[in-house]
mmCIF file of C-alpha atoms in Angstrom:
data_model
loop_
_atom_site.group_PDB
_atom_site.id
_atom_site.type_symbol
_atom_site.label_atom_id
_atom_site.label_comp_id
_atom_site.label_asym_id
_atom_site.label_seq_id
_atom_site.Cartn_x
_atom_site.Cartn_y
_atom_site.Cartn_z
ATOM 1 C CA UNK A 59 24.082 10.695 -14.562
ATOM 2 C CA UNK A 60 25.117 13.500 -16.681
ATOM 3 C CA UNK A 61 23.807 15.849 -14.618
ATOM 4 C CA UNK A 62 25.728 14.771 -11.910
ATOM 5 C CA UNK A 63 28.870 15.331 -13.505
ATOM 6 C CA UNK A 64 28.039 18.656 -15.053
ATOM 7 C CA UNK A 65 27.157 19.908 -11.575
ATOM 8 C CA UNK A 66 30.587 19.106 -10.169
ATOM 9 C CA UNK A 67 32.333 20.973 -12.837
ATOM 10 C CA UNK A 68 29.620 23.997 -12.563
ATOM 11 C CA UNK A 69 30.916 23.780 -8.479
ATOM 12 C CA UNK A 70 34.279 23.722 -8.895
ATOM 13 C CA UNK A 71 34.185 26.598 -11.502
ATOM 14 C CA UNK A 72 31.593 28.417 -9.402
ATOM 15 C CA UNK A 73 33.105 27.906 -6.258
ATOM 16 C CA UNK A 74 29.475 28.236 -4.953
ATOM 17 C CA UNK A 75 28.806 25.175 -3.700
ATOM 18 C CA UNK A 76 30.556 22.742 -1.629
ATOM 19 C CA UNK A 77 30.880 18.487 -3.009
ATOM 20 C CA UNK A 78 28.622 18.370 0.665
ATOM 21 C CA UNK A 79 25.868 20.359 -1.288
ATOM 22 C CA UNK A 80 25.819 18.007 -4.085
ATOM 23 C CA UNK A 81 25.345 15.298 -2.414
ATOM 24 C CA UNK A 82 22.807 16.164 -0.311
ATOM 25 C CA UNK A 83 20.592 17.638 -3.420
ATOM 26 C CA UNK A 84 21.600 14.374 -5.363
ATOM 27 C CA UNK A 85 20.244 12.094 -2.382
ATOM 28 C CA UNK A 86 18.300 14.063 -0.524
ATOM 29 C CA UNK A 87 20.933 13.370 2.938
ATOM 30 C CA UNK A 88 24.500 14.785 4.430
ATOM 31 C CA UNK A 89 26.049 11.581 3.759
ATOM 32 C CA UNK A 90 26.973 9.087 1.260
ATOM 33 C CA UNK A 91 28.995 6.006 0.875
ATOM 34 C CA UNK A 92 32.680 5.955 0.869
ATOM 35 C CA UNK A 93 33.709 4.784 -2.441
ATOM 36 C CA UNK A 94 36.444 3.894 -4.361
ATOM 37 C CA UNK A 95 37.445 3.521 -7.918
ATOM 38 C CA UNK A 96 40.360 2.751 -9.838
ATOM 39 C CA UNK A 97 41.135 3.570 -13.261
ATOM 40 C CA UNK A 98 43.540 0.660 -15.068
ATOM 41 C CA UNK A 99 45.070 2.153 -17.631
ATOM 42 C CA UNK A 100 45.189 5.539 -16.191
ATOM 43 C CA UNK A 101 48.173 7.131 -18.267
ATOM 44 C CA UNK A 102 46.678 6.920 -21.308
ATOM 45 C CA UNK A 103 44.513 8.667 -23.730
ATOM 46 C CA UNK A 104 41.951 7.423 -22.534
ATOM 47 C CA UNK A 105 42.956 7.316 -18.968
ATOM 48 C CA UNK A 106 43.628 10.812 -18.462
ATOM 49 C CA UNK A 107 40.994 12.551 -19.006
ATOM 50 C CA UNK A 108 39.069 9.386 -17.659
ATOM 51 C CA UNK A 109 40.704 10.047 -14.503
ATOM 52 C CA UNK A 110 39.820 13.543 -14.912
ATOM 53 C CA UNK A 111 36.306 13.491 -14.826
ATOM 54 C CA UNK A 112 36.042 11.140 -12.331
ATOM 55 C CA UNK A 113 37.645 13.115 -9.723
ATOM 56 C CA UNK A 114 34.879 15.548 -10.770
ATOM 57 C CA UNK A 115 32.320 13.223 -9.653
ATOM 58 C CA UNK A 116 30.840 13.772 -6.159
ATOM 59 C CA UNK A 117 30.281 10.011 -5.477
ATOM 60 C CA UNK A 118 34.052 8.925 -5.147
ATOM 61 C CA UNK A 119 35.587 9.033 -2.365
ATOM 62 C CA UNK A 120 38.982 7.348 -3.027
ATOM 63 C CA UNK A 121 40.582 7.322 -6.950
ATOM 64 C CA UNK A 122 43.096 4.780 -7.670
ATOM 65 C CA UNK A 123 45.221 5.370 -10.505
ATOM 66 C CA UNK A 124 47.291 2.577 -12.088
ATOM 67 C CA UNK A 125 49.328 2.475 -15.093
ATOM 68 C CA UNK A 126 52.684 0.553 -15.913
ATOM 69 C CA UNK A 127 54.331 4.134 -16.240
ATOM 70 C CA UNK A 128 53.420 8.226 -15.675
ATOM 71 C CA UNK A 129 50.422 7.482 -13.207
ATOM 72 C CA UNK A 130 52.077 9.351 -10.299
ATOM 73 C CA UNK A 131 52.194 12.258 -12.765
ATOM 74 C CA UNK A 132 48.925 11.825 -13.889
ATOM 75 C CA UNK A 133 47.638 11.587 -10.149
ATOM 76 C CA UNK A 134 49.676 14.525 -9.072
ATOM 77 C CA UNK A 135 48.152 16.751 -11.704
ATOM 78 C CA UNK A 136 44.472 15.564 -11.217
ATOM 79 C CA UNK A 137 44.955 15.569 -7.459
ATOM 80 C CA UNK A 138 44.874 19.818 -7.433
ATOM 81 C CA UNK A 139 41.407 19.378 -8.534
ATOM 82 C CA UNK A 140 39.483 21.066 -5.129
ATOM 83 C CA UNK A 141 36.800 18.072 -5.086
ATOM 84 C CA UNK A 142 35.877 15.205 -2.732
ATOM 85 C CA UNK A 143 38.145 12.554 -3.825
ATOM 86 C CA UNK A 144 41.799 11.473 -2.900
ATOM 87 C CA UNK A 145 43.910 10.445 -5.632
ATOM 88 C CA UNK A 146 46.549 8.486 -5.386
ATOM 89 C CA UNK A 147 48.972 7.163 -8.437
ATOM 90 C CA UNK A 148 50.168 3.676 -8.608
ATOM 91 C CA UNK A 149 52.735 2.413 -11.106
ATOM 92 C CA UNK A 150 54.005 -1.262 -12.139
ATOM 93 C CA UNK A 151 52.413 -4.473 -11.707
ATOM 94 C CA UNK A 152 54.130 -4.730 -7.952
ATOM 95 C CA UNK A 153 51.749 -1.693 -7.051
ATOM 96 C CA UNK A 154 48.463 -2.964 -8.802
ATOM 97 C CA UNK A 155 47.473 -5.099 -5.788
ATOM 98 C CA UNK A 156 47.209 -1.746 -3.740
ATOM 99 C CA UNK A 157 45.772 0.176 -6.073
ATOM 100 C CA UNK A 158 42.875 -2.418 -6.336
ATOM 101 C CA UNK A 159 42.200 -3.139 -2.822
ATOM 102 C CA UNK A 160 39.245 -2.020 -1.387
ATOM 103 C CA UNK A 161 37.711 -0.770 -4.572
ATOM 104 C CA UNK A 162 34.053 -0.527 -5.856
ATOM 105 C CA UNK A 163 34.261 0.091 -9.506
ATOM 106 C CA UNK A 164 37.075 -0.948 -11.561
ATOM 107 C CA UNK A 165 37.327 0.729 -15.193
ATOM 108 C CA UNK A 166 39.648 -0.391 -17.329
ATOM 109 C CA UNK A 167 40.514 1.636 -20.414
ATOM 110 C CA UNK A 168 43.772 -0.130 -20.389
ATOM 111 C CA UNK A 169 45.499 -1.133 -23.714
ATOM 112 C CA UNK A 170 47.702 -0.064 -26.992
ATOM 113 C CA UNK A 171 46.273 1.820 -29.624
ATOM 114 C CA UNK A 172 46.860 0.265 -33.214
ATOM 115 C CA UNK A 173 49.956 1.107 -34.763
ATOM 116 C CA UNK A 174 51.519 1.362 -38.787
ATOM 117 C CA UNK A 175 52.617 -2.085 -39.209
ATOM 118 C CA UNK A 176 50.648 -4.077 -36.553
ATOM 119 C CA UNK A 177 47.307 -6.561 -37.785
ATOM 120 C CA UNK A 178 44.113 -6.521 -35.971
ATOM 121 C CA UNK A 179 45.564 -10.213 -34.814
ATOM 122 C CA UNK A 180 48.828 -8.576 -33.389
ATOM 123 C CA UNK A 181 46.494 -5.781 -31.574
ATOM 124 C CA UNK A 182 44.118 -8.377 -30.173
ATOM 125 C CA UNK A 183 46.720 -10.572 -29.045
ATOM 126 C CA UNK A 184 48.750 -7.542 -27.404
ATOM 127 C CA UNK A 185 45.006 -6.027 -25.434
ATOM 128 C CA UNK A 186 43.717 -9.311 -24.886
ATOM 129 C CA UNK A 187 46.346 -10.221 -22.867
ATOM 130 C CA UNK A 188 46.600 -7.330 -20.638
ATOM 131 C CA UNK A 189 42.985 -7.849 -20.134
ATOM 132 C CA UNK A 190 44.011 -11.233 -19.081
ATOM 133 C CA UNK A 191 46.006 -10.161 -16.429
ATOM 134 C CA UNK A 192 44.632 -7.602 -15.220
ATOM 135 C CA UNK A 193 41.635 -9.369 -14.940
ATOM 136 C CA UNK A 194 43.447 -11.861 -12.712
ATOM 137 C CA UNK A 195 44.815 -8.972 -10.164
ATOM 138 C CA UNK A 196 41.093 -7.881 -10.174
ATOM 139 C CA UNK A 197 40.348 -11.654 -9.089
ATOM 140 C CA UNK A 198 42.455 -11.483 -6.261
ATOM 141 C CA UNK A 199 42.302 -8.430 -4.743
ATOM 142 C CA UNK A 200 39.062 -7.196 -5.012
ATOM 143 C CA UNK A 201 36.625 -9.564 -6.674
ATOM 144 C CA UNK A 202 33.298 -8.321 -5.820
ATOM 145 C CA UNK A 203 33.991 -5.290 -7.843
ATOM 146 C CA UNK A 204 31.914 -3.979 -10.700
ATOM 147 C CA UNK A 205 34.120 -3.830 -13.866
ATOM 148 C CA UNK A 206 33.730 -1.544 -16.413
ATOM 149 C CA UNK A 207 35.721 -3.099 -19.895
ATOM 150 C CA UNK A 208 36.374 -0.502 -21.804
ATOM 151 C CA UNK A 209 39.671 -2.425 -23.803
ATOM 152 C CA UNK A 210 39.064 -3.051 -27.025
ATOM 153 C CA UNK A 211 37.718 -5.314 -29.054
ATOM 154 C CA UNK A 212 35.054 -5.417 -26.108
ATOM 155 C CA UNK A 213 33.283 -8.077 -28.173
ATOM 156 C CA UNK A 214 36.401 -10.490 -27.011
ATOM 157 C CA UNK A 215 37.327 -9.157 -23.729
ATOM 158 C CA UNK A 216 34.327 -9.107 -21.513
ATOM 159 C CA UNK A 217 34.125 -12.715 -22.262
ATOM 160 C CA UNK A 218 38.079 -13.069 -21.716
ATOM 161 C CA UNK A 219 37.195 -11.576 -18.606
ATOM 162 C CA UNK A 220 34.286 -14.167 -17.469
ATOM 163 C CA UNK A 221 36.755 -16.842 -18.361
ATOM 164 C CA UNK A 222 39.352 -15.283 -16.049
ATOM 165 C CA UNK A 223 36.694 -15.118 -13.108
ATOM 166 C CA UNK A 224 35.666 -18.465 -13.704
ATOM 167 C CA UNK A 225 38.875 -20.059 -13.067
ATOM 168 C CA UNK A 226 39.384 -17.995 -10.430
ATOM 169 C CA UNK A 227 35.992 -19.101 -9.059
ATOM 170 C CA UNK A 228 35.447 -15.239 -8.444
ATOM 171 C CA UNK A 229 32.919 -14.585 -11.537
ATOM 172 C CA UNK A 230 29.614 -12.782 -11.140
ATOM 173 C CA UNK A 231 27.719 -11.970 -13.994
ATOM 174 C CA UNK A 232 26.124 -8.730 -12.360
ATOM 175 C CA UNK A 233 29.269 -7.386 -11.722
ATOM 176 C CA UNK A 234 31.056 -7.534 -15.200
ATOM 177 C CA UNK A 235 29.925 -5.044 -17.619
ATOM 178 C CA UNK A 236 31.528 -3.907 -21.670
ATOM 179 C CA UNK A 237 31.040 -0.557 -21.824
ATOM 180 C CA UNK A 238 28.952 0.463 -24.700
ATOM 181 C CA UNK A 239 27.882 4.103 -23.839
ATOM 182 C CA UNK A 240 29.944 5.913 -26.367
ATOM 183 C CA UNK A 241 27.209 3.739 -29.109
ATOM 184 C CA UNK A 242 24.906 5.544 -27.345
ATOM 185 C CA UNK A 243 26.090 9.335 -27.042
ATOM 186 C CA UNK A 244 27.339 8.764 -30.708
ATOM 187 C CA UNK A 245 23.644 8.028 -31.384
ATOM 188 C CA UNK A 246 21.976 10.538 -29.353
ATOM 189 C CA UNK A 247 24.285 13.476 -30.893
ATOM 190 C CA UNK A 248 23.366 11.914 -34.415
ATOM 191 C CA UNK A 249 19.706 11.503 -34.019
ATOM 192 C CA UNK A 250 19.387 15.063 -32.344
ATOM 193 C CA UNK A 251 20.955 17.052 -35.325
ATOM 194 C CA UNK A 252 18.532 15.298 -37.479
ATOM 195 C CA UNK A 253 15.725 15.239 -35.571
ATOM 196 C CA UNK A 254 16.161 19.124 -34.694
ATOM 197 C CA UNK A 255 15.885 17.859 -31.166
ATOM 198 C CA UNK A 256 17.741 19.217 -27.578
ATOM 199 C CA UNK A 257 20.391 16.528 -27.209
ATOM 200 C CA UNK A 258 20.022 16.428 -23.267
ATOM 201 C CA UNK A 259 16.221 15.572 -23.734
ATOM 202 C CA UNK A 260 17.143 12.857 -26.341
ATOM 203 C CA UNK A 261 17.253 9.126 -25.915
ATOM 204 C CA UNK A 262 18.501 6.513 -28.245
ATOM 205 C CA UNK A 263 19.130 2.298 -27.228
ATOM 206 C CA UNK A 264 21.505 0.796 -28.478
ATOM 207 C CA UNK A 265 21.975 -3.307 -28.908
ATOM 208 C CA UNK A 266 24.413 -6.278 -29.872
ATOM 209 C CA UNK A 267 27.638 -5.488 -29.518
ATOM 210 C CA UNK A 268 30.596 -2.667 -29.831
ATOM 211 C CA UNK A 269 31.997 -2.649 -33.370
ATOM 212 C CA UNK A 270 30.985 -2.415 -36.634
ATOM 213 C CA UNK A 271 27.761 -4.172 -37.542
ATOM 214 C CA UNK A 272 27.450 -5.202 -34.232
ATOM 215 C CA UNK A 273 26.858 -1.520 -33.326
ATOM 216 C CA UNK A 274 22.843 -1.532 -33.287
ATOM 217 C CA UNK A 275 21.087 2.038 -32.831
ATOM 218 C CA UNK A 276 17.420 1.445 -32.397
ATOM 219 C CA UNK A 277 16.219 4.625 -33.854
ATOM 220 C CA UNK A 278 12.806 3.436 -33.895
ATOM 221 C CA UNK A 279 12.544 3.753 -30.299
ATOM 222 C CA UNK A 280 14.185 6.717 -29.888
ATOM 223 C CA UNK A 281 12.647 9.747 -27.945
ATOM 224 C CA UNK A 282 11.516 12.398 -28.613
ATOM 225 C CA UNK A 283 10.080 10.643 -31.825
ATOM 226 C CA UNK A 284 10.914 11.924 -35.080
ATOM 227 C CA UNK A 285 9.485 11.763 -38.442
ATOM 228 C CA UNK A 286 12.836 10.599 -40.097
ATOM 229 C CA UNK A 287 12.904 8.650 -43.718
ATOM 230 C CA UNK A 288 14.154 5.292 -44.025
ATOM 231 C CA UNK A 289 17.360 6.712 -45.794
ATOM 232 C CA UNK A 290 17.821 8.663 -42.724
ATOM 233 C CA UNK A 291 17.598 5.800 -40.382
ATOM 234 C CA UNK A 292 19.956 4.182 -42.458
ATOM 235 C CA UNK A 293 22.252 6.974 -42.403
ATOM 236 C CA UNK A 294 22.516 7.405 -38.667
ATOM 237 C CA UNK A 295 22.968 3.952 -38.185
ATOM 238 C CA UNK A 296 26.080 3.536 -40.854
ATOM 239 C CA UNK A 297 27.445 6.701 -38.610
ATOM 240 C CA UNK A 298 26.929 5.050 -35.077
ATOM 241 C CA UNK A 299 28.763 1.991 -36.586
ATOM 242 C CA UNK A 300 31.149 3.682 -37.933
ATOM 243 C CA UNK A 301 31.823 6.249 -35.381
ATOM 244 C CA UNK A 302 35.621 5.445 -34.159
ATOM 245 C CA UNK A 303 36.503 5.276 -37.965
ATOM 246 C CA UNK A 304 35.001 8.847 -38.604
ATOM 247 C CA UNK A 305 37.588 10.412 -35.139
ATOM 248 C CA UNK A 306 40.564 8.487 -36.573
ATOM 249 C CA UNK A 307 40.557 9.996 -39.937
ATOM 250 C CA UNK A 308 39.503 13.271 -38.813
ATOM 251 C CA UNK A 309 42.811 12.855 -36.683
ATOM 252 C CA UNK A 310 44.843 12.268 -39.789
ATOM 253 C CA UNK A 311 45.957 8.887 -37.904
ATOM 254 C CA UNK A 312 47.250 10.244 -35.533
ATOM 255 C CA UNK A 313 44.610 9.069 -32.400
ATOM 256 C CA UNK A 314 41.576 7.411 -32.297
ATOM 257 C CA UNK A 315 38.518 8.454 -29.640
ATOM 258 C CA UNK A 316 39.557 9.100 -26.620
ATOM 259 C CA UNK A 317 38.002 12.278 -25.285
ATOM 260 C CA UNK A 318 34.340 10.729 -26.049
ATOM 261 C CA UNK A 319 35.236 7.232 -24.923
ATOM 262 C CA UNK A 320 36.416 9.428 -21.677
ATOM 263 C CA UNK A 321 33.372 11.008 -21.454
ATOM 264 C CA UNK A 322 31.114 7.961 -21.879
ATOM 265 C CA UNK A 323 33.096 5.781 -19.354
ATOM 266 C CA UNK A 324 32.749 8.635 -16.995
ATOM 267 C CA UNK A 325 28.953 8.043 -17.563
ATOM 268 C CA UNK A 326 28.389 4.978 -16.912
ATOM 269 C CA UNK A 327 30.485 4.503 -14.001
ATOM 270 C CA UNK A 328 28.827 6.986 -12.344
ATOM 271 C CA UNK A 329 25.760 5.160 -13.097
ATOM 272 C CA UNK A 330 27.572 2.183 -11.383
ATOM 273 C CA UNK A 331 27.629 4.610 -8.199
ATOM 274 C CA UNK A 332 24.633 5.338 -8.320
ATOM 275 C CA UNK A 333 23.127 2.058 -8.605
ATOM 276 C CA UNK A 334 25.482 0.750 -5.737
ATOM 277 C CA UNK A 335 23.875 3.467 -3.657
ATOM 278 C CA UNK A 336 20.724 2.342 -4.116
ATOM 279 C CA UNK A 337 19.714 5.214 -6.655
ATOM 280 C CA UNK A 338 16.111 4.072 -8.074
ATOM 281 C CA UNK A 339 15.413 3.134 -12.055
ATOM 282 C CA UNK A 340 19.157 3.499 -13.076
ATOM 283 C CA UNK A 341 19.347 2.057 -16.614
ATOM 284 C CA UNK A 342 21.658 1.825 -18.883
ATOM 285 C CA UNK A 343 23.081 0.137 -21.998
ATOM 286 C CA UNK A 344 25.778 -2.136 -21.530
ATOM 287 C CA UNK A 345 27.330 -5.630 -22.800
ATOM 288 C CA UNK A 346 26.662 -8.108 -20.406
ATOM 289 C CA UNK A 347 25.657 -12.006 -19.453
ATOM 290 C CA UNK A 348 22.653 -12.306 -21.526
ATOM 291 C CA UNK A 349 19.439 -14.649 -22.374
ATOM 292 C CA UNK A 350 18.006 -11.965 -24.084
ATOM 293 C CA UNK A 351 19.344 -13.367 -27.481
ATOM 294 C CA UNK A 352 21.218 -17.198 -27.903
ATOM 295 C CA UNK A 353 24.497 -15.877 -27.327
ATOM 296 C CA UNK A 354 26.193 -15.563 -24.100
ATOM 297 C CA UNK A 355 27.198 -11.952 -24.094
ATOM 298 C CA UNK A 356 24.676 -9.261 -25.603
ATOM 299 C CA UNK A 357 24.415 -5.632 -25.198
ATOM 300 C CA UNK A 358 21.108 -3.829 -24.304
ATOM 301 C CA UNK A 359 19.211 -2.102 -21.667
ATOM 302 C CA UNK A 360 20.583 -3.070 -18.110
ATOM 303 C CA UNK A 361 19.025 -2.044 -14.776
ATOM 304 C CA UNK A 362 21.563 -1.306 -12.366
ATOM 305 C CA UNK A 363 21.374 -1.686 -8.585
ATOM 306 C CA UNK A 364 23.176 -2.209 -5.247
ATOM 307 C CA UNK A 365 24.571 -5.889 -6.474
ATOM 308 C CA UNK A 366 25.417 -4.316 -10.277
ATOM 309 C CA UNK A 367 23.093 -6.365 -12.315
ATOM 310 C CA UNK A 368 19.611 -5.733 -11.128
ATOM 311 C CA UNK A 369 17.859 -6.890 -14.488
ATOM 312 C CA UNK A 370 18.636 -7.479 -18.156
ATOM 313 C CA UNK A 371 15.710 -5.726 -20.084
ATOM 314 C CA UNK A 372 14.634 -7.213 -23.582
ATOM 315 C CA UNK A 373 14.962 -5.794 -27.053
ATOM 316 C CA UNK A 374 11.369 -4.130 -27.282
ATOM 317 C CA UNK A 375 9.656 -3.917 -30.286
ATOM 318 C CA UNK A 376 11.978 -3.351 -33.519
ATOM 319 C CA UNK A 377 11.605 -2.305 -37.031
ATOM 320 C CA UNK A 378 12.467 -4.621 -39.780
ATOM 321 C CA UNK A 379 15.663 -2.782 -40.408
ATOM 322 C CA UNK A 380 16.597 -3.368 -37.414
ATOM 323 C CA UNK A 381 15.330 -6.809 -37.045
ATOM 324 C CA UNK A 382 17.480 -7.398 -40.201
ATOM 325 C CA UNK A 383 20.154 -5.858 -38.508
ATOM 326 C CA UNK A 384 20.105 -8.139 -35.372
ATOM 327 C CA UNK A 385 20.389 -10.889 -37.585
ATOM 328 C CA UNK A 386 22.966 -9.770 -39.598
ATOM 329 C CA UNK A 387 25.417 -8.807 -36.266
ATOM 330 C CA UNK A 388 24.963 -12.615 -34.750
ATOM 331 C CA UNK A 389 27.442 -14.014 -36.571
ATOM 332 C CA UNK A 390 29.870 -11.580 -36.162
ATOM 333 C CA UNK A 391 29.358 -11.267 -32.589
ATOM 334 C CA UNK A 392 29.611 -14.880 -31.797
ATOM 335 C CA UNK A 393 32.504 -15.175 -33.783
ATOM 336 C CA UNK A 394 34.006 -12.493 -31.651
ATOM 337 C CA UNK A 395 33.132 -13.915 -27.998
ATOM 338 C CA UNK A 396 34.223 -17.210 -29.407
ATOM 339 C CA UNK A 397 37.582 -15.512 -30.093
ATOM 340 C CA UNK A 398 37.507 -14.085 -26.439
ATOM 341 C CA UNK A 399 36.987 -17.287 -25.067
ATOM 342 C CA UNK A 400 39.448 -19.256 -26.695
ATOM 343 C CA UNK A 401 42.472 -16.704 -26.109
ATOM 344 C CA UNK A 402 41.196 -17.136 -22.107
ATOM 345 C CA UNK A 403 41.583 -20.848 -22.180
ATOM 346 C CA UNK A 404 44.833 -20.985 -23.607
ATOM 347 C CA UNK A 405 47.512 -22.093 -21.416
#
C-alpha cells in the first residue's frame, strides 16, 4: 500500500521507469483494470494534496475532481503530473453527476473546517449535511461504489451515510467505509519513536471509533513488540487520541491536519484498489457495519476484496487497559451514531 505510492513518486522523480513497469512488478501482468476515482471535496485542504497523491498512484486510471469552486484549477495543476491517470475538474452541484459516473472509489474529504465563533453543533449541522447530499448524488449515479468518509465527525457520518443508502435502497455495507487510517499512522509514528523501532516495519491496530476516547490504539498487539511501561502505553494512547488537537495548536489555529489526513486517505484507497483487483490478504482498519461489538458501526481490522467488504476481523486479545478503554468509548460512540442517524431521518 505504501509502497505502492512511494514507487510512483520514486518513478516520476526518476524518470526510470514507466506507470507500465509498476504495474506489472505490482501484479505480476501488462495490464490492470481501468479505474476511476473521484475526490469530493477536492479544493480543499484536504482535497488537494488528496488529489495529489492519488494521481501518483499507478492503479487509477480516471481522477474525478469535484468541488463547489477552484476544482478546474486544482485539476489543471495536478493534471501536469506525467503519470497514468486523466484528471478532469468538475465544479457545482450541476457537474457532480458527471464527475461520479462510472466511478470505483469515491473519497470524500468534503466539508468546512471549524471556525472562531461556530459550536461543534453549528459544524456538525453544516458537514453533516453536505454528507447528506452528497451521499444522495453518490446514490444515484454510481451506487455500487466503495466510499471512503473521510468528513468529520466520522462517528456521525458513516451512519448518515447508511441512512442515505437505505432510503435510496442503494446501501451495501461492504461498500461504505469511515476512514480511520490517520489513528493508525498517528500510532505507528508514536509507537516507533518509543519503541526505537523502523516505522515502515511497524504495525499498530487501532479500534472503536475516530475521535477522542473513541480513538483506541492497541499497543499490546503491536509489532515489532516492545518492552514499553504501562505509563508509556498510556502515553501513546492519550497522543493517538489526541492527535488532531496536537496539529491545530502547533498551527497556532490557523489549520487543522490535512497533509496527514491526505496521506492516510491516499492509503487506504489504494488499498480499496487493490482489494477490487483482487490483491490477496489486504487488511486494513476502518469504521464499518459491525457485529464485532453491540453497536452498529465499529472500527477494526477489515479484509478487503473485489466486493469491498471481504470480512470484519475481531478485536483479538486485549489488555485490561484497553479492555477498560473499549468500555469506556461505547457510550460515546453510540451516542455519536445515534446523532448520525437522527440528522439522516430528519425531513
Amino acid at each position: 500500500m505504501k509502497a505502492s505510492i512511494l514507487r510512483s513518486v520514486h518513478s516520476v522523480a526518476s524518470r526510470s521507469s514507466s506507470s507500465k513497469h509498476l504495474l506489472t512488478r505490482s501484479f505480476g501482468t501488462e495490464s490492470v483494470p481501468e479505474r476511476k476515482v473521484a475526490v469530493l471535496g477536492a479544493a480543499g485542504g484536504i482535497g488537494q494534496p488528496l488529489a495529489l497523491l492519488m494521481k501518483l498512484n499507478p492503479l487509477v486510471s480516471q481522477l474525478a475532481l469535484y468541488d463547489i469552486a477552484g476544482t478546474p484549477g486544482v485539476a489543471a495543476d495536478v493534471g501536469h503530473v506525467n503519470t497514468r491517470s486523466e484528471v478532469t475538474g468538475y465544479v457545482g452541484e450541476d457537474q457532480l453527476g458527471k464527475a461520479l459516473e462510472g466511478s470505483d472509489v469515491v473519497i470524500i474529504p468534503a466539508g468546512v473546517p471549524r471556525k472562531p465563533g461556530m459550536t461543534r453543533d453549528d459544524l456538525f449541522n453544516i458537514n453533516a449535511g453536505i454528507v447528506k447530499s452528497l451521499c444522495t448524488a453518490i446514490a444515484k449515479y454510481c451506487p455500487n461504489a466503495l466510499v471512503n468518509m473521510i468528513s468529520n465527525p466520522v462517528n456521525s457520518t458513516v451512519p448518515i451515510a447508511a441512512e442515505v443508502f437505505k432510503k435510496a435502497g442503494t446501501y451495501d455495507e461492504k461498500k461504505l467505509f469511515g476512514v480511520t487510517t490517520l489513528d493508525v499512522v498517528r500510532a505507528k509514528t508514536f509507537y516507533a519513536g518509543k519503541a526505537n523501532a523502523p516505522v515502515a516495519e511497524v504495525n499498530v491496530p487501532v479500534i472503536g471509533g475516530h475521535a477522542g476516547i473513541t480513538i483506541l490504539p492497541l499497543f499490546s498487539q503491536a509489532t515489532p513488540k516492545a518492552n514499553l511501561s504501562d505509563e508509556t502505553i498510556v502515553a501513546l494512547t492519550k497522543r493517538t487520541q489526541d492527535g488532531g488537537t496536537e496539529v491545530v495548536e502547533a498551527k497556532a489555529g490557523k489549520g487543522s491536519a490535512t497533509l496527514s489526513m491526505a496521506y492516510a486517505g491516499a492509503l487506504f484507497a489504494d488499498a480499496c484498489l487493490k482489494g477490487l483487483n483482487g490483491v490477496p490478504d489486504v487488511v486494513e482498519c476502518s469504521f464499518v457495519q459491525s457485529a464485532v461489538t453491540e453497536l452498529p458501526f465499529f472500527a477494526s481490522k477489515v479484509k478487503l476484496g473485489k466486493n469491498g467488504v471481504e470480512s470484519v476481523l475481531g478485536l483479538g486479545h486485549l489488555s485490561d487497559f484497553e479492555k477498560e478503554g473499549l468500555e469506556k468509548l461505547k457510550p460515546e460512540l453510540k451516542a455519536s451514531i445515534e446523532k448520525g442517524i437522527q440528522f439522516a431521518n430528519k425531513s
